[in-house]
Coordinates of C-alpha atoms in Angstrom, one line a residue:
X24 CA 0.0 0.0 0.0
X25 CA 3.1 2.6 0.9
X26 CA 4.6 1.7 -2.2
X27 CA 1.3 2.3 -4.3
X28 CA 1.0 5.7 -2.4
X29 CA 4.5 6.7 -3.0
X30 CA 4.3 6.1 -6.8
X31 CA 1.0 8.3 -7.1
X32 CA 2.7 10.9 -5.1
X33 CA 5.2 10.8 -7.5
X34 CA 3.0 11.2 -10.0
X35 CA 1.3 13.6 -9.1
X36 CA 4.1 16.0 -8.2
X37 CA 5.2 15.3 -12.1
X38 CA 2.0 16.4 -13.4
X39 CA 2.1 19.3 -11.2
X40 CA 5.6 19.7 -11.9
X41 CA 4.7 20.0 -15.9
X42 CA 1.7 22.1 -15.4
X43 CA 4.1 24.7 -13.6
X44 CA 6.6 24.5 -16.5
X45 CA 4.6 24.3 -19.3
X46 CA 2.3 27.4 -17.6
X47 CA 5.8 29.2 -17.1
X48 CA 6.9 28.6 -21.1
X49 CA 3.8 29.7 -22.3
X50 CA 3.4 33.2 -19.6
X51 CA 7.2 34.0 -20.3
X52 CA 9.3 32.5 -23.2
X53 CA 6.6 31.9 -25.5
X54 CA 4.5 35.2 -24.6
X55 CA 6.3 37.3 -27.3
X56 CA 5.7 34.8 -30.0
X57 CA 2.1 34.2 -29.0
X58 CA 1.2 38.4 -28.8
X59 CA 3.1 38.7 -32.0
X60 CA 0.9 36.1 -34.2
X61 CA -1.3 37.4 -36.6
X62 CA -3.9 34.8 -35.7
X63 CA -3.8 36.5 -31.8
X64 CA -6.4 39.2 -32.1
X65 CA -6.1 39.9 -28.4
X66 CA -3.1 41.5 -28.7
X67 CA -4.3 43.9 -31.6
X68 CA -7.5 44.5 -29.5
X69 CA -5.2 45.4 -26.3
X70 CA -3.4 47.5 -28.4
X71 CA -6.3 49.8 -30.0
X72 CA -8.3 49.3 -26.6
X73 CA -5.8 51.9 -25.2
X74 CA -5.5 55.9 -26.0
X75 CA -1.9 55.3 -28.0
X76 CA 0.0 58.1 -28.3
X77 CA 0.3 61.0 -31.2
X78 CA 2.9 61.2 -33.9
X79 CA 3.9 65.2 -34.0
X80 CA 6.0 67.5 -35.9
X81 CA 7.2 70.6 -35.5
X82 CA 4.9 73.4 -33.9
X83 CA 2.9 71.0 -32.4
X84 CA 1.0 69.6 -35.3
X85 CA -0.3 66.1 -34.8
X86 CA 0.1 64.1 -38.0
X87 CA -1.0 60.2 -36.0
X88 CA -3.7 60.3 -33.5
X89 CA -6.1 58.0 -31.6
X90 CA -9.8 59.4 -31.6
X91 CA -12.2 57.2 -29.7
X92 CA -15.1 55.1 -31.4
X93 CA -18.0 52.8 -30.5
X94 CA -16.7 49.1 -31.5
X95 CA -14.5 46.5 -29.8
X96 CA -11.2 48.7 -30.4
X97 CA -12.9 51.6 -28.7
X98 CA -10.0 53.6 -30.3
X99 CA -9.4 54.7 -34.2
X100 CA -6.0 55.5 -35.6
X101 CA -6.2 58.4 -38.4
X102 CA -3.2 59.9 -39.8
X103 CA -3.6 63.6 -40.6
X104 CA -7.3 64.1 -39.4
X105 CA -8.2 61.6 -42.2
X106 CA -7.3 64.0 -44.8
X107 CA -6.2 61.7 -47.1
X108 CA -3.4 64.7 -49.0
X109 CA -2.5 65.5 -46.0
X110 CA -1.8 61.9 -45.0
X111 CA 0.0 61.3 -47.9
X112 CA 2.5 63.7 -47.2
X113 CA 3.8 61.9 -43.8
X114 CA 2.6 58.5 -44.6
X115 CA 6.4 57.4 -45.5
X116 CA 7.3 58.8 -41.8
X117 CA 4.0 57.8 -40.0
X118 CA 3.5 54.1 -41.6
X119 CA 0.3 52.6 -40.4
X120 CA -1.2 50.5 -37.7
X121 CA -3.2 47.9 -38.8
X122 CA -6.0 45.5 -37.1
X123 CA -4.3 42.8 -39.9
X124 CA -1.1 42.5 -37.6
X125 CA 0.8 44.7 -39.8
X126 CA 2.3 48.1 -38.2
X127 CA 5.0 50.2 -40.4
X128 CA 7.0 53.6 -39.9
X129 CA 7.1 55.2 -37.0
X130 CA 4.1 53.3 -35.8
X131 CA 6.4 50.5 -35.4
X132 CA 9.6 51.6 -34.4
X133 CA 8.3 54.2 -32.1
X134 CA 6.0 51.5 -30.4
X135 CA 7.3 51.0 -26.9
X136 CA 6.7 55.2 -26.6
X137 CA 3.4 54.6 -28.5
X138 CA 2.3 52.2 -26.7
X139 CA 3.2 53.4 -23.4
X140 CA 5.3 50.3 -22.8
X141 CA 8.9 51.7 -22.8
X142 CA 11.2 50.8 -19.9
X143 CA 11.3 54.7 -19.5
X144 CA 7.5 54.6 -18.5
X145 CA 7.6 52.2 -15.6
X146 CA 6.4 55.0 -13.2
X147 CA 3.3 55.8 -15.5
X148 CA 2.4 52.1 -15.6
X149 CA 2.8 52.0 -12.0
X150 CA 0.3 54.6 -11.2
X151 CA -1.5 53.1 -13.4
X152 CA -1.5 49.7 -11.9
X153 CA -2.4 51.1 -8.4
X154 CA -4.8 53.5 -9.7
X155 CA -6.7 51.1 -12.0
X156 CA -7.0 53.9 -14.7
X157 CA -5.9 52.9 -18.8
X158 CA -2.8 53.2 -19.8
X159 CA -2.3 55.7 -22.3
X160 CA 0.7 56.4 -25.0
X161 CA 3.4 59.2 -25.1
X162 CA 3.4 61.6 -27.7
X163 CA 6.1 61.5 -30.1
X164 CA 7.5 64.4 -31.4
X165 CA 9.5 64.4 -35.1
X166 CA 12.2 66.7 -35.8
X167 CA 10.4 67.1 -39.2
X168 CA 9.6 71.0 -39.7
X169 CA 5.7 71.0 -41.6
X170 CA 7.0 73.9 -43.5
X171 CA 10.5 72.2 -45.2
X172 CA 8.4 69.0 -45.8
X173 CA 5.2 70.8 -47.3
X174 CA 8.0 72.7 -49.4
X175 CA 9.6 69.1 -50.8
X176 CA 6.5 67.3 -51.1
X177 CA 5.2 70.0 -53.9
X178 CA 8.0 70.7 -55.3
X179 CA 8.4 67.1 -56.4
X180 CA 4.8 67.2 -58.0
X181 CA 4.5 64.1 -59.7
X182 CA 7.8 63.0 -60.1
X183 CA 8.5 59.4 -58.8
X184 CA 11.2 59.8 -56.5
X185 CA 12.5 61.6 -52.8
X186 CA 13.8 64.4 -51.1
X187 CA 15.3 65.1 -47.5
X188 CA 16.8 67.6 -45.8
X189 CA 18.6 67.5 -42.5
X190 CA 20.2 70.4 -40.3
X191 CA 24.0 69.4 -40.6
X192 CA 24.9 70.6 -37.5
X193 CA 22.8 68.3 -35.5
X194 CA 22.3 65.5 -38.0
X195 CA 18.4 66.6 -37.3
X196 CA 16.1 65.0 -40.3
X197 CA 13.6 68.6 -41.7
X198 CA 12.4 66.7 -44.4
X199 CA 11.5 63.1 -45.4
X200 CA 9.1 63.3 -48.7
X201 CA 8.6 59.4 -50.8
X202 CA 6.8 59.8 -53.7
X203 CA 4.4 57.8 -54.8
X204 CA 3.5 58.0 -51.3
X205 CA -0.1 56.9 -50.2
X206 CA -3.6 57.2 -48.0
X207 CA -2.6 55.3 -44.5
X208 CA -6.3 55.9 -43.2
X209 CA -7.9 52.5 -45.1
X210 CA -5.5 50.6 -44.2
X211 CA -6.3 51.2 -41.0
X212 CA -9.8 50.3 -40.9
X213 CA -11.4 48.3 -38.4
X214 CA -12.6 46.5 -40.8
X215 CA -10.3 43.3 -41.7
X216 CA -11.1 42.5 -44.8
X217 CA -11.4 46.4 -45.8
X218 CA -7.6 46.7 -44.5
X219 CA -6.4 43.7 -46.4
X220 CA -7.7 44.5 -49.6
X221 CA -6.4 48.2 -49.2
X222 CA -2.9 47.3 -47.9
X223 CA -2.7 44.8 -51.0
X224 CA -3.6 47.6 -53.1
X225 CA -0.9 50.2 -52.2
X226 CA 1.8 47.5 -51.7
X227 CA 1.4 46.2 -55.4
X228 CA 0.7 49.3 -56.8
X229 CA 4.3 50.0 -58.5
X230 CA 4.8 53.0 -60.3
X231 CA 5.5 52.7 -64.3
X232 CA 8.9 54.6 -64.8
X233 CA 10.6 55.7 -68.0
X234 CA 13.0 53.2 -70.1
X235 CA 15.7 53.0 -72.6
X236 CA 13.7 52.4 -76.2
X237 CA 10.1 52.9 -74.5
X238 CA 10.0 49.1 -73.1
X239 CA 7.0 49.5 -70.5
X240 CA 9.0 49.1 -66.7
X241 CA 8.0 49.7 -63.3
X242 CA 9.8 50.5 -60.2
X243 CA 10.8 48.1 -57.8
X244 CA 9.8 50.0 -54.8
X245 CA 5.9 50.4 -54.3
X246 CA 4.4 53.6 -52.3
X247 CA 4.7 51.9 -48.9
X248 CA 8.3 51.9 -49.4
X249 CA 10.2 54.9 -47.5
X250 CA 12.7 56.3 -51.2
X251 CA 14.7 58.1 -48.5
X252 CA 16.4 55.5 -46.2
X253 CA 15.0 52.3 -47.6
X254 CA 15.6 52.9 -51.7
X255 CA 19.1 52.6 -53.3
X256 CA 19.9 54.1 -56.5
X257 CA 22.8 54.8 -58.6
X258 CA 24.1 58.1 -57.5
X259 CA 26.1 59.1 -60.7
X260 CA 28.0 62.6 -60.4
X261 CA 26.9 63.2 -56.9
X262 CA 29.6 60.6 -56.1
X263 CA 32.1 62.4 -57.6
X264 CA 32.1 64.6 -54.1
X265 CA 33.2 61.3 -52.4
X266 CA 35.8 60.4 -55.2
X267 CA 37.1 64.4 -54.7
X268 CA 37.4 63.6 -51.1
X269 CA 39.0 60.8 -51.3
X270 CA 42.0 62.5 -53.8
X271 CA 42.2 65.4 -51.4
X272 CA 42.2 64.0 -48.2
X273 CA 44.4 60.4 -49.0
X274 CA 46.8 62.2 -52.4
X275 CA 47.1 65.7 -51.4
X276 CA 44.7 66.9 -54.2
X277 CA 44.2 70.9 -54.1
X278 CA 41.0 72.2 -55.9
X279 CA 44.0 73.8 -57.8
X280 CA 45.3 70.8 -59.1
X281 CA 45.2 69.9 -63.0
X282 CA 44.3 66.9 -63.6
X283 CA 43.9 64.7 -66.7
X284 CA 40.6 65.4 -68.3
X285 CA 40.9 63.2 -71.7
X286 CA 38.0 63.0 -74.5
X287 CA 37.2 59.7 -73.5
X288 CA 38.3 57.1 -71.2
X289 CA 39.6 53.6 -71.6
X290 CA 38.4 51.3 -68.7
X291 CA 41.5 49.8 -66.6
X292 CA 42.0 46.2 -68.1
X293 CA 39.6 46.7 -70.5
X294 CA 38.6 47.8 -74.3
X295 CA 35.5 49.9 -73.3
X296 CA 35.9 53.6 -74.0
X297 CA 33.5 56.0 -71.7
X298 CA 33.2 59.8 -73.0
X299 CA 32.1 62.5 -71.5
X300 CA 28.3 63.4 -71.0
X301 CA 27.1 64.3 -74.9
X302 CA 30.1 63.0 -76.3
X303 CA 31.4 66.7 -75.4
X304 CA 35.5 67.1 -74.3
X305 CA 35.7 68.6 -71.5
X306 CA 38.7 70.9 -72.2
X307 CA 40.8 71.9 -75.3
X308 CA 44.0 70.6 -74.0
X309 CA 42.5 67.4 -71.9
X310 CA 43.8 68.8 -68.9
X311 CA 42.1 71.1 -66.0
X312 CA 41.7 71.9 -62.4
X313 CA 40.0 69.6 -59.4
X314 CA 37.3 72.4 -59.3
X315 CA 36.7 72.9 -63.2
X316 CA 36.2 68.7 -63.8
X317 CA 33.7 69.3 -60.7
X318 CA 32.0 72.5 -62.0
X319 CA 31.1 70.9 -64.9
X320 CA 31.1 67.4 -63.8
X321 CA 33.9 66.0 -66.0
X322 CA 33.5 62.3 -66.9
X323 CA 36.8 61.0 -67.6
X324 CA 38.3 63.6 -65.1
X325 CA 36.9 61.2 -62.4
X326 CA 37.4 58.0 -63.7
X327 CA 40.9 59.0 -64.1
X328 CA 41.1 60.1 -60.4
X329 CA 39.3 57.3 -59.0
X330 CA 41.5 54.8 -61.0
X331 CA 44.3 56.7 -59.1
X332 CA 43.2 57.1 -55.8
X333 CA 42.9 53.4 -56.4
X334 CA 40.8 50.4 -54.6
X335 CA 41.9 50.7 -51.0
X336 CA 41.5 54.9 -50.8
X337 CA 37.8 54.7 -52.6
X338 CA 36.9 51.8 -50.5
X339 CA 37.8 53.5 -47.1
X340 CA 36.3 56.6 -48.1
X341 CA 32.7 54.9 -48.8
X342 CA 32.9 52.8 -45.5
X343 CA 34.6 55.8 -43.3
X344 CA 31.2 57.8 -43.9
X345 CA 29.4 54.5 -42.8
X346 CA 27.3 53.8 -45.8
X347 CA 28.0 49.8 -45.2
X348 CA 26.4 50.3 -42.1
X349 CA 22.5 50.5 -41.5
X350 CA 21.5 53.5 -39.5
X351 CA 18.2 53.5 -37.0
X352 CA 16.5 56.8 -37.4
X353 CA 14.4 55.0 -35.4
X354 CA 13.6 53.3 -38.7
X355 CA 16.4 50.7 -40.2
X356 CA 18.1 52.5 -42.9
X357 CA 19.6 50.1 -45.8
X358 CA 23.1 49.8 -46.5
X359 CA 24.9 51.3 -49.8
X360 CA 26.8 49.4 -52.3
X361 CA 30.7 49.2 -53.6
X362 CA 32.7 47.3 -55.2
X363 CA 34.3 44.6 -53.2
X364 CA 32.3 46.0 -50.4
X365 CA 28.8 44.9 -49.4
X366 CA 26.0 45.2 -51.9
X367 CA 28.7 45.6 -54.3
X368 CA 28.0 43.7 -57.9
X369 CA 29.2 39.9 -57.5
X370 CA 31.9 41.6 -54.8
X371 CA 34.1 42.8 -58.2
X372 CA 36.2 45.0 -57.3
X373 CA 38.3 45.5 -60.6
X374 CA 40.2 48.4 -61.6
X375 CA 37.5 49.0 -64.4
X376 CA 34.5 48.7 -61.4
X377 CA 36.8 51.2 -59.2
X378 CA 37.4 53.5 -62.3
X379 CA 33.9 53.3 -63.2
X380 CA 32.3 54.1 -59.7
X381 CA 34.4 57.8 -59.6
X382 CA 31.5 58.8 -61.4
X383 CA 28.5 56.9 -59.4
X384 CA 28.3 54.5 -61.9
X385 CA 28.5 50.5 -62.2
X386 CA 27.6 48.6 -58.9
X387 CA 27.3 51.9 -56.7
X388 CA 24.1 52.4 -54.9
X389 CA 23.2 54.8 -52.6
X390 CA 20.0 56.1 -50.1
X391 CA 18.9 59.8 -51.1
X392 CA 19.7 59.9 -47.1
X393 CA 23.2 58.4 -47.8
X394 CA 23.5 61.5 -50.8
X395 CA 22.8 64.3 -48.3
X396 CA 24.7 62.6 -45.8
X397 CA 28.2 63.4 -48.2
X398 CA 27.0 67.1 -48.2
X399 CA 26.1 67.2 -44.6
X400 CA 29.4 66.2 -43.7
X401 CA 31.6 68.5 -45.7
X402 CA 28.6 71.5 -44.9
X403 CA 30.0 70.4 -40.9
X404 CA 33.8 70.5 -41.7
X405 CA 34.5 67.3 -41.9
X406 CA 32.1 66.1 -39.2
X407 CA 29.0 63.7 -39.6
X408 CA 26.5 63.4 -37.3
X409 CA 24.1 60.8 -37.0
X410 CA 20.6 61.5 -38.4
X411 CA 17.5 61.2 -36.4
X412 CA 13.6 61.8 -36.5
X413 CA 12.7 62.0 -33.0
X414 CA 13.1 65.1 -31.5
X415 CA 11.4 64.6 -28.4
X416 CA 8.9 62.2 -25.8
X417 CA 6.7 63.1 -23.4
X418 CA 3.8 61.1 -21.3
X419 CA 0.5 61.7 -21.2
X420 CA 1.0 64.3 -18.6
X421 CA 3.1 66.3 -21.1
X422 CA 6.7 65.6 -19.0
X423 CA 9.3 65.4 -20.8
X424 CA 10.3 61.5 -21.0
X425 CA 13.1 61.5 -23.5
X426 CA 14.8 64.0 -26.0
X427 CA 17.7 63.4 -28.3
X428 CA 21.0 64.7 -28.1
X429 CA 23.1 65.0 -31.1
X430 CA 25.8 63.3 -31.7
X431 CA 28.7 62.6 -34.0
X432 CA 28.3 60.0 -36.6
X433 CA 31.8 59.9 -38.4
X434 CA 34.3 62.3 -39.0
X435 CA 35.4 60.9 -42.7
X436 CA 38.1 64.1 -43.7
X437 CA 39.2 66.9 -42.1
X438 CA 38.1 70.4 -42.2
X439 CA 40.5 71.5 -44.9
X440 CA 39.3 68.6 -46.9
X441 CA 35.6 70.2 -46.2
X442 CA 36.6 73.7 -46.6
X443 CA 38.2 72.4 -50.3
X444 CA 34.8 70.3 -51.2
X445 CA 32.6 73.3 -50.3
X446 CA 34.2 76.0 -52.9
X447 CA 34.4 73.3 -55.5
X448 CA 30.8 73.0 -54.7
X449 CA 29.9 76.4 -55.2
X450 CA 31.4 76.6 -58.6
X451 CA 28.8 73.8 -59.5
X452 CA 26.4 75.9 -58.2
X453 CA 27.4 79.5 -59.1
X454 CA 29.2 78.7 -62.5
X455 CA 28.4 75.3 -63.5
X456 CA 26.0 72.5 -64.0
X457 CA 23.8 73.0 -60.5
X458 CA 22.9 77.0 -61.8
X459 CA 19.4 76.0 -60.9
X460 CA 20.0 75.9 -57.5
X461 CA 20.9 79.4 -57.2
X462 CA 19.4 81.7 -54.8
X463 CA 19.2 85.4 -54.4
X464 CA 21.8 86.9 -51.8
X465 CA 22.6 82.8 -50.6
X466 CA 26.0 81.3 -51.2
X467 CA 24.8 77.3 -52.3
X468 CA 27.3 74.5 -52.7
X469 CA 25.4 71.5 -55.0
X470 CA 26.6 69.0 -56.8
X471 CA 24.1 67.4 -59.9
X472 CA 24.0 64.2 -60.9
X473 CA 22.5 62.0 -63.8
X474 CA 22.9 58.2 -63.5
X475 CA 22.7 55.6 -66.1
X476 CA 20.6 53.2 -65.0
X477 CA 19.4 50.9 -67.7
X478 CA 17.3 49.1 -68.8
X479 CA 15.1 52.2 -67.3
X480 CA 15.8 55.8 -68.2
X481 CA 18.2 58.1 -66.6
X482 CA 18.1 58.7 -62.7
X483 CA 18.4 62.2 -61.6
X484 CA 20.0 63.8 -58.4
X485 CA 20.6 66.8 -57.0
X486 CA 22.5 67.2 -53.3
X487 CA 23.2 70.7 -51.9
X488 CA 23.5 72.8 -48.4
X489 CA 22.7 76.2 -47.9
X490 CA 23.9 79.4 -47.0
X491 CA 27.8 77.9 -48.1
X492 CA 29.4 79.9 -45.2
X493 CA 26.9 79.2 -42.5
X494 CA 24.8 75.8 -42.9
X495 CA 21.4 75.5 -42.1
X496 CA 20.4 73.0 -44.2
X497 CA 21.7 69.7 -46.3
X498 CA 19.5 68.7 -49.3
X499 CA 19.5 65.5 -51.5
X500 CA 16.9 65.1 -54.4
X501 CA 16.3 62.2 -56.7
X502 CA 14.0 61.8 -59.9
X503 CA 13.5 58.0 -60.4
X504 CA 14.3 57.3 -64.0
X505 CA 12.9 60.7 -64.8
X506 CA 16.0 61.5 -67.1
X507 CA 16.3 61.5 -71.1
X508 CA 20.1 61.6 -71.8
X509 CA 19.4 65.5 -73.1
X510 CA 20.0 68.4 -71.9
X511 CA 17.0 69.7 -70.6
X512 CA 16.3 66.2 -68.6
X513 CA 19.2 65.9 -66.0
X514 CA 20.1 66.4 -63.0
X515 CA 20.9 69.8 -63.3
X516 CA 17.7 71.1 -65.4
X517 CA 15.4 69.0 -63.0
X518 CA 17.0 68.4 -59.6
X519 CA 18.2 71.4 -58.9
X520 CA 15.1 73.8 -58.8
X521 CA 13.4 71.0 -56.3
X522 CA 16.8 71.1 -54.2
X523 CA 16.7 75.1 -54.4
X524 CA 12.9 75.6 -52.9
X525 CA 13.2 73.1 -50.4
X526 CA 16.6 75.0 -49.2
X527 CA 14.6 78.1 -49.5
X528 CA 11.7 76.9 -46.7
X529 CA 14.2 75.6 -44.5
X530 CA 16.7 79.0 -44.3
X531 CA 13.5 81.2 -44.5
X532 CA 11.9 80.0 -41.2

């Protein structure tokens, strides 16, 4: 009888012994997996049951809010009032929450703050543990300013492509325009199947661009995709600012010094001759200064100098401003592409792919943020700091929970190496290809930019900072496949006026 006792003793201290572990499993290591299933619609209705927290910009302006309704949620998200213009213009920054499981933008990487779940909180939950009252979210302000953005966003029109300006002396993001961009507000319907059918919309809807010989071609990236941080392009001239930097700061290169500047260009290794933009020479006697190959934006200037800068100075050039690296803004940024470096085209890293990518061309791809990242840095002599949207966090009771400090990024040259770049720069602008960019009584340094990117037409870029001798603001534009290989259709012609009224809103304020 003892032993018959003991055994059923033992049993049932196993059972109970399982139901304490498997209870523990599910409660603590399997409760993040569980919340985050799209088949858990607990967690989504926790999530809307609560008063989360506005998205703001600038001068108070709430661009996300939570207005309460009369269904299971008992709260609706609505992105600019509902306005579905207005939502347009900050639905790359906003993102969307949706009752489908999927949350985007700043909705997502701004959740714990949001939410009112953030470690920094745990007073606020407290109180409202002992109090019994709801938790509600803390309001997130943006370091975009309404007036810069409003300013990109039109002056893009109905180009397919981005803008974004940043203040280079505190790495602080003004602007952040994606266009096509899109209404967040269905797709954040109550209404499941409503949301579905609405998010499948937008995130299939890609843009038709222009191509070489008229083929019909779409972009890869759809509206829901962010242009500015999550879109890489071939930067064409604009990377001739990193090429310059890397001749002045690693081989002594003055804006003074003459360089070659041939007709054409014969590819290292190879047979493939590459001339200068419309076939044009770029001087008489093939030869000119640092500044005059920039001004214009000599070809075979810079595929000479890249070729002699060589592998190793390119390469340490592109990874010393950190565009291997992803940056969170709070949003994940994606990482450029090199030659031998990663992204670059089958990791070739030839002399013909190091001569070709002095001039932004072959496997080189960049963000627009990465672009006005090289102009923020020289516009800060010689010192880049990290970009960032959130300015600001503060509870429900308005206290200030968080605020960002600036901070330096990378220091990739010096400030003689800056000082160089930013006369060069305003030669482009004053003298040269980036005269649309000009402003009255405003020193601007620009670079322009028109990249080959076939099968699809031409892409465009402009990248800029303004006033020269006092920076206030660091601009990069791009037209997605907007070129035509003429004159009146590059970078230059079309870039620059976008680049000049954004500059405009942002030194006016």
């Amino acid at each position: 009888m003892n032993a018959t006792l003991r055994r059923l003793s033992t049993v049932v201290m196993v059972m109970f012994l399982a139901l304490m572990v498997s209870t523990t499993w599910i409660q603590f290591v399997s409760a993040g997996s569980l919340n985050e299933n799209p088949r858990n619609v607990r967690g989504t209705y926790s999530a809307l049951s609560r008063d989360r927290g506005p998205i703001v910009v600038k001068g108070g302006e709430a661009i996300a809010t939570s207005v309460p309704v009369e269904d299971n949620y008992k709260y609706q998200r609505t992105y600019s009032d509902g306005d579905a213009g207005a939502a347009a213009v900050y639905a790359p920054l906003t993102g969307y929450y949706s009752v489908v499981g999927t949350i985007s933008g700043m909705e997502r990487y701004a959740n714990s703050y949001l939410a009112g779940e953030d470690d920094s909180l745990w007073l606020d939950r407290l109180q409202n543990l002992i109090t019994g009252e709801e938790a509600q979210g803390s309001s997130v302000e943006l370091t975009i300013d309404p007036k810069v953005q409003k300013a990109a966003w039109d002056a893009l029109g109905d180009y397919t492509g981005a803008a974004v300006a940043m203040d280079p002396k505190t790495g602080a993001i003004l602007a952040m325009v994606s266009k096509p961009s899109y209404d967040p507000n269905p797709l954040a319907s109550h209404d499941s199947e409503a949301a579905r059918v609405a998010a499948e919309k937008v995130i299939n809807d890609k843009p038709q661009v222009n191509s070489v010989g008229g083929e019909e071609r779409f972009s890869p990236y759809g509206p829901t995709i962010n242009r500015t941080i999550n879109a890489t392009f071939p930067p064409g001239s604009t990377f001739k600012l990193l090429t310059s930097a890397a001749a002045i700061e690693y081989d002594g290169k003055t804006p003074d010094t003459e360089i070659p500047a041939p007709n054409t260009y014969t590819l290292p290794g190879t047979s493939t001759d590459v001339a200068n933009f419309g076939g044009i020479p770029c001087a008489a006697s093939q030869q000119m200064t640092l500044l005059e190959a920039l001004e214009i934006s000599c070809n075979t200037a810079f595929l000479n100098l890249a070729d002699e800068v060589g592998k190793d100075g390119m390469q340490r050039m592109f990874q010393d401003f950190g565009f291997t690296d992803s940056i969170e803004v709070p949003m994940t940024t994606s990482v450029g592409a090199y030659p031998g470096l990663i992204g670059g085209e089958n990791d070739d890293d030839s002399d013909a792919r190091i001569a070709l990518s002095g001039i932004g061309q072959g496997s080189v791809r960049m963000t627009p943020l990465q672009v006005a990242m090289i102009s923020a840095a020289i516009a800060n002599d010689g010192d880049l700091m990290e970009p960032y949207l959130i300015q600001s966090v503060r509870d429900s009771d308005l206290e200030l929970v968080s605020q960002t400090k600036p901070s330096r990024y990378k220091s990739p040259f010096s400030s003689s190496t800056a000082d160089a770049l930013t006369k060069m720069m305003e030669a482009v602008v004053s003298n040269g290809s980036g005269k649309g960019a000009q402003i009255p009584g405003v020193a601007v340094a620009g670079k322009t930019g028109t990249a080959e990117d076939d099968p699809r037409s031409p892409t465009l870029w402009f990248t800029s900072f303004a006033p020269a001798d006092d920076p206030q603001v660091a601009v990069a534009v791009v037209l997605e496949n907007e070129g035509q290989s003429t004159n009146e259709s590059t970078g230059g012609a079309l870039a620059s006026p976008i680049a000049k009224q954004i500059m405009q809103a942002a030194i006016s304020k």
